[in-house]
PDB file of C-alpha atoms and ligand atoms in Angstrom:
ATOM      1  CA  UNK W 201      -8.061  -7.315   2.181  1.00 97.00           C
ATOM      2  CA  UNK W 202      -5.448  -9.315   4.098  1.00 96.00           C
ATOM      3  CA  UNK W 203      -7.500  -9.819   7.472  1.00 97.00           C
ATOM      4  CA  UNK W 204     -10.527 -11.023   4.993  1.00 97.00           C
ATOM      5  CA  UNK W 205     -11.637 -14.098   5.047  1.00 97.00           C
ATOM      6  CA  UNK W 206     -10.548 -15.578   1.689  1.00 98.00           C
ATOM      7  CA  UNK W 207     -12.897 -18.188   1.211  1.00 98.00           C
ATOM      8  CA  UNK W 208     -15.493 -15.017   0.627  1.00 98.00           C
ATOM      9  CA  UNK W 209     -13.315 -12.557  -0.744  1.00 98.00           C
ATOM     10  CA  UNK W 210     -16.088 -10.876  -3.022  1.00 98.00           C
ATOM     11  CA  UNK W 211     -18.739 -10.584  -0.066  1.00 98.00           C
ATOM     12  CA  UNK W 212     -15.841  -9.368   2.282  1.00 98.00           C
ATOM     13  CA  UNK W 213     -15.057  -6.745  -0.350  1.00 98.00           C
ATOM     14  CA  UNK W 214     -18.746  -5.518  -1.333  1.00 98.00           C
ATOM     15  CA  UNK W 215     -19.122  -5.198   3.254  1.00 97.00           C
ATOM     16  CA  UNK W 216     -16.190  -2.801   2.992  1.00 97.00           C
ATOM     17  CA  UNK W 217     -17.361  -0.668   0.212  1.00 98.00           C
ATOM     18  CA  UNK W 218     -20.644  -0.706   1.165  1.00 97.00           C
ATOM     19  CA  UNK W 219     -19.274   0.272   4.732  1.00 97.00           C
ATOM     20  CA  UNK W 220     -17.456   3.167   3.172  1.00 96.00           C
ATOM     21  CA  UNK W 221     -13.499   2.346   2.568  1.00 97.00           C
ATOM     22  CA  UNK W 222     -12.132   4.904   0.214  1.00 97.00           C
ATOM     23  CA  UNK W 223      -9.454   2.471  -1.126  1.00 98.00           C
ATOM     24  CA  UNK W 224      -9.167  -1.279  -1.749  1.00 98.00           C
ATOM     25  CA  UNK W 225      -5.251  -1.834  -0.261  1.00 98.00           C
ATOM     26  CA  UNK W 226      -4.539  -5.478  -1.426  1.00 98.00           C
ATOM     27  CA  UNK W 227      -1.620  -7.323  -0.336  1.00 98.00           C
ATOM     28  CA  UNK W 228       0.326  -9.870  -2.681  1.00 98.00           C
ATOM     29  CA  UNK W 229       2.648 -11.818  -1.227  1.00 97.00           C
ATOM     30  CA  UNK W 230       5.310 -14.123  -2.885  1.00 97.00           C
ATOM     31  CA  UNK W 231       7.139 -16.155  -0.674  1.00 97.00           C
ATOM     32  CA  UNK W 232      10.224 -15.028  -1.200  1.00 97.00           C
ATOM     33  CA  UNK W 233      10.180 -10.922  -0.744  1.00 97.00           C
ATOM     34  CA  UNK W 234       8.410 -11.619   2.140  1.00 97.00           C
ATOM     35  CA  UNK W 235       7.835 -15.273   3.974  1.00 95.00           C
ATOM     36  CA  UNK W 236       4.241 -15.358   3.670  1.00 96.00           C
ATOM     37  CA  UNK W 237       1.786 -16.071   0.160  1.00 97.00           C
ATOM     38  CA  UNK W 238      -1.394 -14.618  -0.416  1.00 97.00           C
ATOM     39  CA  UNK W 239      -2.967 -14.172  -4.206  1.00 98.00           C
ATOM     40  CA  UNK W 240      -2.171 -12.615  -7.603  1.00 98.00           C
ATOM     41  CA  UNK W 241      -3.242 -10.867 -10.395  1.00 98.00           C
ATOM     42  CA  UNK W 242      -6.735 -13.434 -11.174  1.00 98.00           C
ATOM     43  CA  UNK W 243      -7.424 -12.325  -7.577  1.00 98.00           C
ATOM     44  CA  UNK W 244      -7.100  -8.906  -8.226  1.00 98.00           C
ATOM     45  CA  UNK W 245      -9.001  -9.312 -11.659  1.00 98.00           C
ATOM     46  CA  UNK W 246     -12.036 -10.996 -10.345  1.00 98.00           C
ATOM     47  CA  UNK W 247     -12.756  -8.869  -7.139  1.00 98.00           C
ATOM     48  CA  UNK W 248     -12.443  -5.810  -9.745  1.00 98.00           C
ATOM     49  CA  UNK W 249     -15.798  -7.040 -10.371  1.00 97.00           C
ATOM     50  CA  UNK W 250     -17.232  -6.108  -6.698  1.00 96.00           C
ATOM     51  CA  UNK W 251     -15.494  -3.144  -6.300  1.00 96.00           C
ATOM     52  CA  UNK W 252     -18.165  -0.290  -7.053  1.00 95.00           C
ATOM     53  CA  UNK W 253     -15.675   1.419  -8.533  1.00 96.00           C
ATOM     54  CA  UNK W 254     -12.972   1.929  -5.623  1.00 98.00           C
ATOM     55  CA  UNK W 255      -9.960   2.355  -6.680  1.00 98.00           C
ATOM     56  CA  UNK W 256      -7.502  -0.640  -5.856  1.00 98.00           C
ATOM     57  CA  UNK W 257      -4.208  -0.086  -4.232  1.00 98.00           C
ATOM     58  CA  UNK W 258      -2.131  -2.996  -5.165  1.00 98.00           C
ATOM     59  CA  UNK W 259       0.738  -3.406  -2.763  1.00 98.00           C
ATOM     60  CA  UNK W 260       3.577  -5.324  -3.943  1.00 98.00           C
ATOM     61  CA  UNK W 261       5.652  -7.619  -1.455  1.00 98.00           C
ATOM     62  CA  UNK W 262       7.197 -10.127  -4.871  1.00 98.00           C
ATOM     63  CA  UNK W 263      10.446  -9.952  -6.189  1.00 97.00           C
ATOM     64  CA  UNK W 264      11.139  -8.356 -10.074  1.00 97.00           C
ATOM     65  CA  UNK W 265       7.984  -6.458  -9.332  1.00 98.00           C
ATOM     66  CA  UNK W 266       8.860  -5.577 -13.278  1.00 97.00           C
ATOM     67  CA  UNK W 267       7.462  -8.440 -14.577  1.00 98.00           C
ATOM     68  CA  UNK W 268       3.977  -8.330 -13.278  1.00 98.00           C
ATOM     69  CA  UNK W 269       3.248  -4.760 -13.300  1.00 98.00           C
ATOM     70  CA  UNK W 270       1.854  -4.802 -16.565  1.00 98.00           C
ATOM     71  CA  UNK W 271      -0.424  -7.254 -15.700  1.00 98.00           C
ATOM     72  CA  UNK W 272      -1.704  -5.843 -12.466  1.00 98.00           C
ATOM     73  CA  UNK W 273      -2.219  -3.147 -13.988  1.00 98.00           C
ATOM     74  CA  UNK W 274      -4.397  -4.877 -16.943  1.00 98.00           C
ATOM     75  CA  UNK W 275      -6.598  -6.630 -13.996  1.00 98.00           C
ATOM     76  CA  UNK W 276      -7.545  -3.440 -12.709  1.00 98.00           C
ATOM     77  CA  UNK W 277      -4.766  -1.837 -10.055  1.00 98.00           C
ATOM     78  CA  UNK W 278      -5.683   1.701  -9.864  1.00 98.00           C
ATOM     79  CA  UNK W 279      -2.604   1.978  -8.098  1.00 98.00           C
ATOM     80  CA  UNK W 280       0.982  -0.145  -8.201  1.00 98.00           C
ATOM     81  CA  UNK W 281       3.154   0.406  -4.912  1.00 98.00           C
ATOM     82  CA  UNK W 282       6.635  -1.357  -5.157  1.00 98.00           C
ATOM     83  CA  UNK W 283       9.651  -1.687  -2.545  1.00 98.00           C
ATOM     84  CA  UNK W 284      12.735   0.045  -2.634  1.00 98.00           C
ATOM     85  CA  UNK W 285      14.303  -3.178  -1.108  1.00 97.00           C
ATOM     86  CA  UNK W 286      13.014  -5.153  -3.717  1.00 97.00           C
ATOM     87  CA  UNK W 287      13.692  -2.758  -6.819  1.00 96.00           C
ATOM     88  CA  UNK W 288      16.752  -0.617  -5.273  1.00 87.00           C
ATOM     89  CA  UNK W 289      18.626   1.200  -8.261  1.00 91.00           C
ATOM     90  CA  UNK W 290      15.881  -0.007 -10.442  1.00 95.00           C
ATOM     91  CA  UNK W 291      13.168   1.949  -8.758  1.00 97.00           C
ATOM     92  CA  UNK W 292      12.517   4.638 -10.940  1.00 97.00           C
ATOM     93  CA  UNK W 293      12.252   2.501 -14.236  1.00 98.00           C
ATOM     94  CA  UNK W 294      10.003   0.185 -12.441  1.00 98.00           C
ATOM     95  CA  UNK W 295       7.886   3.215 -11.330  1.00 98.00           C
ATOM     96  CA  UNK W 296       7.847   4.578 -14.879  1.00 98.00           C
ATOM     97  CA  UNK W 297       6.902   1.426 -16.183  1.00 98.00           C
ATOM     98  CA  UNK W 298       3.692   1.185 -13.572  1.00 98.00           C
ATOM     99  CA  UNK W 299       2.765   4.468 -15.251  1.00 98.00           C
ATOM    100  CA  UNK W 300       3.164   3.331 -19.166  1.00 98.00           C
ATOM    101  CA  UNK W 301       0.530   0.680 -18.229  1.00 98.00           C
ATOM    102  CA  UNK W 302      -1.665   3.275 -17.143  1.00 98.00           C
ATOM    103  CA  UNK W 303      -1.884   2.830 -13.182  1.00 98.00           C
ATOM    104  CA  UNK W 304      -0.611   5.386 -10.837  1.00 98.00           C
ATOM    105  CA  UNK W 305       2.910   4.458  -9.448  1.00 98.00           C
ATOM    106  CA  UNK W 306       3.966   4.287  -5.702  1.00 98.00           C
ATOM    107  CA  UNK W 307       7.076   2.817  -3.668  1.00 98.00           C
ATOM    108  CA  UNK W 308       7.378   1.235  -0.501  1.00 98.00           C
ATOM    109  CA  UNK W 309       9.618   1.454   2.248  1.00 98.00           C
ATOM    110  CA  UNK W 310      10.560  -0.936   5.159  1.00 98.00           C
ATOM    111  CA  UNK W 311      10.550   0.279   8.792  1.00 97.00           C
ATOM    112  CA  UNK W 312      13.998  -0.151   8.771  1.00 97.00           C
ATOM    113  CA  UNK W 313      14.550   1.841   5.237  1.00 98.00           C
ATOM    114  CA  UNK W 314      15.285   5.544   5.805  1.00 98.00           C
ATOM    115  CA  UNK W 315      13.886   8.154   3.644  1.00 98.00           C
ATOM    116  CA  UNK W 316      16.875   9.583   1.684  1.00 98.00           C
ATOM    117  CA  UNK W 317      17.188   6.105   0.126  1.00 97.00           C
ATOM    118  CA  UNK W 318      14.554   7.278  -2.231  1.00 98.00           C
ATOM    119  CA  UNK W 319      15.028  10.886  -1.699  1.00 97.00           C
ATOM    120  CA  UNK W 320      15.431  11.194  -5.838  1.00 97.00           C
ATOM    121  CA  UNK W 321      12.576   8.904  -6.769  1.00 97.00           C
ATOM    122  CA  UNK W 322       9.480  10.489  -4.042  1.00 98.00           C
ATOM    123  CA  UNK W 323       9.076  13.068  -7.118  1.00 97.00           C
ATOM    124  CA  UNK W 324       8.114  10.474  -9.806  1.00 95.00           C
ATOM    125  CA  UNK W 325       5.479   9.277  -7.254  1.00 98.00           C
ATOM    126  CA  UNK W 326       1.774   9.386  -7.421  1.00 98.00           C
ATOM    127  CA  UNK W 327       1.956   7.852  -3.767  1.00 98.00           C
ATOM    128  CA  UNK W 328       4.685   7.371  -0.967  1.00 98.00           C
ATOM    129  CA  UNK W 329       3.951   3.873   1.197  1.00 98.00           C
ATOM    130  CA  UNK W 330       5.971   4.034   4.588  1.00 98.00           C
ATOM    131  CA  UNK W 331       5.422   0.713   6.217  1.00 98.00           C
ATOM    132  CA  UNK W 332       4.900   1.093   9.957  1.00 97.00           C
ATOM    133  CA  UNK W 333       5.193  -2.964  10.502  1.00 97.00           C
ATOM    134  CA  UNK W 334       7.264  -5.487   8.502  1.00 96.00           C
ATOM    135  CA  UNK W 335       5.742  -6.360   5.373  1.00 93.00           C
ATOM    136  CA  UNK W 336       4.539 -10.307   5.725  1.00 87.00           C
ATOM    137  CA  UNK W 337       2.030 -11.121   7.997  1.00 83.00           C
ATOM    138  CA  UNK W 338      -1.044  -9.055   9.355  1.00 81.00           C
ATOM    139  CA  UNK W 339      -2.490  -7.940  12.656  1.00 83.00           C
ATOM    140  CA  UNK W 340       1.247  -6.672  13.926  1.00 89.00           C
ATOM    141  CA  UNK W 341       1.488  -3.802  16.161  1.00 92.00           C
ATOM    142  CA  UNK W 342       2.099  -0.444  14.907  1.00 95.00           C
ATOM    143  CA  UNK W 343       6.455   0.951  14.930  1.00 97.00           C
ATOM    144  CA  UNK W 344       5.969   4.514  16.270  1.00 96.00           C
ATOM    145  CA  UNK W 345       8.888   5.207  15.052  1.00 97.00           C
ATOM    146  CA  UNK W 346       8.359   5.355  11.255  1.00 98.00           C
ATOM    147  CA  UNK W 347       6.503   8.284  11.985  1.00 98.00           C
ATOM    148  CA  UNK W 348       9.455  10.834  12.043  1.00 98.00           C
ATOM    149  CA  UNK W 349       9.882   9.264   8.526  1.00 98.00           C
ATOM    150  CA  UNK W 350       6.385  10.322   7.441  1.00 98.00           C
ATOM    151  CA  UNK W 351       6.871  13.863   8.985  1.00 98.00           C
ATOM    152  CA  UNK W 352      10.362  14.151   6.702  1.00 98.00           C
ATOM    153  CA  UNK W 353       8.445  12.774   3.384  1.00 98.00           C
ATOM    154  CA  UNK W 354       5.349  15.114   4.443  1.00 98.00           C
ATOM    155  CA  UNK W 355       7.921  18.557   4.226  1.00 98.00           C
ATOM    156  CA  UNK W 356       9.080  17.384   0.922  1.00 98.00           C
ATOM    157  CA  UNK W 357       5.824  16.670  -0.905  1.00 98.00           C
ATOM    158  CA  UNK W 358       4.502  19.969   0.598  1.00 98.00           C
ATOM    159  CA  UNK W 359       8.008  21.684   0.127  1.00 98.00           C
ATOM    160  CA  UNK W 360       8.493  20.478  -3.800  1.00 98.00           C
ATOM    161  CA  UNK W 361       3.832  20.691  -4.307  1.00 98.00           C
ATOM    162  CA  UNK W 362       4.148  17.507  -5.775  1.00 98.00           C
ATOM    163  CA  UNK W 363       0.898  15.546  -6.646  1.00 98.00           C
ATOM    164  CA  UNK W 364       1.597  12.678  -4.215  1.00 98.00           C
ATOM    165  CA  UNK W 365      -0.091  11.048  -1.474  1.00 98.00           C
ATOM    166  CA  UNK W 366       1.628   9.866   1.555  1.00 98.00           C
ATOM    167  CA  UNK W 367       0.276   5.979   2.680  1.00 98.00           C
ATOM    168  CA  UNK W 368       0.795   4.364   5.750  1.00 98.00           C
ATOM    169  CA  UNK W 369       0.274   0.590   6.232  1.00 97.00           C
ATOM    170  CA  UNK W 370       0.103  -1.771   9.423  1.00 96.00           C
ATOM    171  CA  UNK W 371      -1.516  -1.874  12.972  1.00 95.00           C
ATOM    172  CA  UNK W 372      -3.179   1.158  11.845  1.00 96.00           C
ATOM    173  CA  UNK W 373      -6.600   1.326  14.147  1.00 94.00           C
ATOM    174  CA  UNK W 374      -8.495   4.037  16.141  1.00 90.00           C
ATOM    175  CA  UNK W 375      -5.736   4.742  18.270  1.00 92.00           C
ATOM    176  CA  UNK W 376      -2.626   4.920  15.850  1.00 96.00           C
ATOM    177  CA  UNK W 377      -4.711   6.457  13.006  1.00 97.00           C
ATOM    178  CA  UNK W 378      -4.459  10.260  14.902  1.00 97.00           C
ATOM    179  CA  UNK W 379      -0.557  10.242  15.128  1.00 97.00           C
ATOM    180  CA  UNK W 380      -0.346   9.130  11.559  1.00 98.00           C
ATOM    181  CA  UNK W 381      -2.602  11.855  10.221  1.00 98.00           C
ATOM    182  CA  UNK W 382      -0.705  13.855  12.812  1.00 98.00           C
ATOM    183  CA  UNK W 383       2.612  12.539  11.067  1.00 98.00           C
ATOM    184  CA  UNK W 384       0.616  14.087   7.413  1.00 98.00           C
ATOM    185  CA  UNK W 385      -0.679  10.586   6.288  1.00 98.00           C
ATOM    186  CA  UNK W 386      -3.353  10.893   3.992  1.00 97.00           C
ATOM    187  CA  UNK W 387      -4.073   7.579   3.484  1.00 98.00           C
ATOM    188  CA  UNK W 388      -4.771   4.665   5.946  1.00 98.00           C
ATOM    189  CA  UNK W 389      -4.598   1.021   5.554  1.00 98.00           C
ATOM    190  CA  UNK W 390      -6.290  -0.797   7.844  1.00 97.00           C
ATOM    191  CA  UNK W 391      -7.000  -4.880   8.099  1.00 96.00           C
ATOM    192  CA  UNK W 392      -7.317  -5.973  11.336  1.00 95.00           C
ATOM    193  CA  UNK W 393      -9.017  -2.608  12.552  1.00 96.00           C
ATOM    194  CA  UNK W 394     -11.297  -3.296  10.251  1.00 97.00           C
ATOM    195  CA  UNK W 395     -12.355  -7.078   9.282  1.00 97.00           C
ATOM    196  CA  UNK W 396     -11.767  -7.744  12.825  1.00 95.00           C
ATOM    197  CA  UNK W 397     -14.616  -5.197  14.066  1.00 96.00           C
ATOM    198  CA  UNK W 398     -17.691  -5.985  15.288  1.00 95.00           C
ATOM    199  CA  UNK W 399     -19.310  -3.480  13.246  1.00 96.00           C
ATOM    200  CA  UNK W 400     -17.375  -2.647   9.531  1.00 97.00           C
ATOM    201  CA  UNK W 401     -18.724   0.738   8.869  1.00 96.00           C
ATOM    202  CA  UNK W 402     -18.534   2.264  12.904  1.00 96.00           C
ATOM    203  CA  UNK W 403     -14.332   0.425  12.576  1.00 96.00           C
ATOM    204  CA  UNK W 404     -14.153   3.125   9.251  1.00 96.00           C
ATOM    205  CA  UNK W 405     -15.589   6.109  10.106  1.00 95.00           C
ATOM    206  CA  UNK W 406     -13.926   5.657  13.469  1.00 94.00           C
ATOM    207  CA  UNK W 407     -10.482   5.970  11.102  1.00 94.00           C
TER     208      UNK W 407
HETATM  209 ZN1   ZN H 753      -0.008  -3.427   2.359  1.00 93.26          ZN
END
């Protein structure tokens, strides 16, 4: 929902489901993780109402994601994804605390974050996010490079069968969305590729 137009966020969001997005990825931005705002838990809370019944992906760029989780969760995240950077030897309490208030729990890594930094905390997951831009801003181009880090998270979900999705987020569009299934993404975010498209629902199935 980042490359929405946010003075129509509901009618924005009913266009994408109706269009056919699997997923409702929303970004919240505080400021301070990250050097960009966006919106919060009411804004979570109130497009819950448009959602016909997609399941919401709420992607956390904030600092002490620990004390909002609950609420997230309580305004209708389906899903919780937090960083390593901003949780680092707090990560697995914070994901076990995402899954006490009944969401499914996910973490986040940087571009710049490699994968055995949260080799021990993938198996707690219900979802791995490897971000393929910096977190912040959208409509950046897509870091190739993160995909040998989807490959290596890939081998161990497979490798240990855990129940765990593998996410990839930023300047995902029709061209970068066939390396990172390649890579063993299973699910894409896309903004730009998306709100930015002539036509919603050809910019989705395109994915
Ligand atoms: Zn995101």
């Amino acid at each position: 929902m980042l490359s929405a137009d946010f003075s129509v966020m509901g009618e924005e969001l009913e266009k994408v489901v109706k269009a056919g997005a699997d997923m409702i990825h929303l970004d919240v931005m505080d400021g301070v993780f990250v050097p960009n705002i966006t919106f919060g838990i009411k804004m979570v809370r109130d497009l819950k109402k448009k959602s016909g019944g997609k399941p919401f992906d709420c992607h956390l760029m904030i600092v002490s994601p620990e004390k909002y989780v609950e609420q997230f969760a309580n305004a209708g995240a389906d899903y919780i994804t937090v960083h390593y950077e901003a949780c680092k030897e707090n990560l697995a309490e914070v994901l076990l605390l995402i899954k006490s208030c009944g969401a499914k729990c996910g973490l986040v890594i940087n571009p710049d974050t490699p994968v055995e930094k949260v080799i021990n905390e993938i198996p707690y997951c219900d979802m791995v996010l490897v971000m393929s831009v910096f977190p912040g801003f959208g409509g950046q181009s897509f870091i190739a490079d993160v995909l040998e880090k989807c490959i290596e998270i890939r081998k161990i979900i497979d490798e240990k069968k855990l129940d765990c999705l593998l996410e990839i987020d930023g300047g995902i569009n029709g061209k970068t969305a066939k390396a990172a299934v390649e890579a063993g993404c299973d699910v894409l975010v896309a903004g730009s590729a998306v709100f930015g498209a002539e036509d919603v629902g050809k910019a989705i199935s395109e994915l």
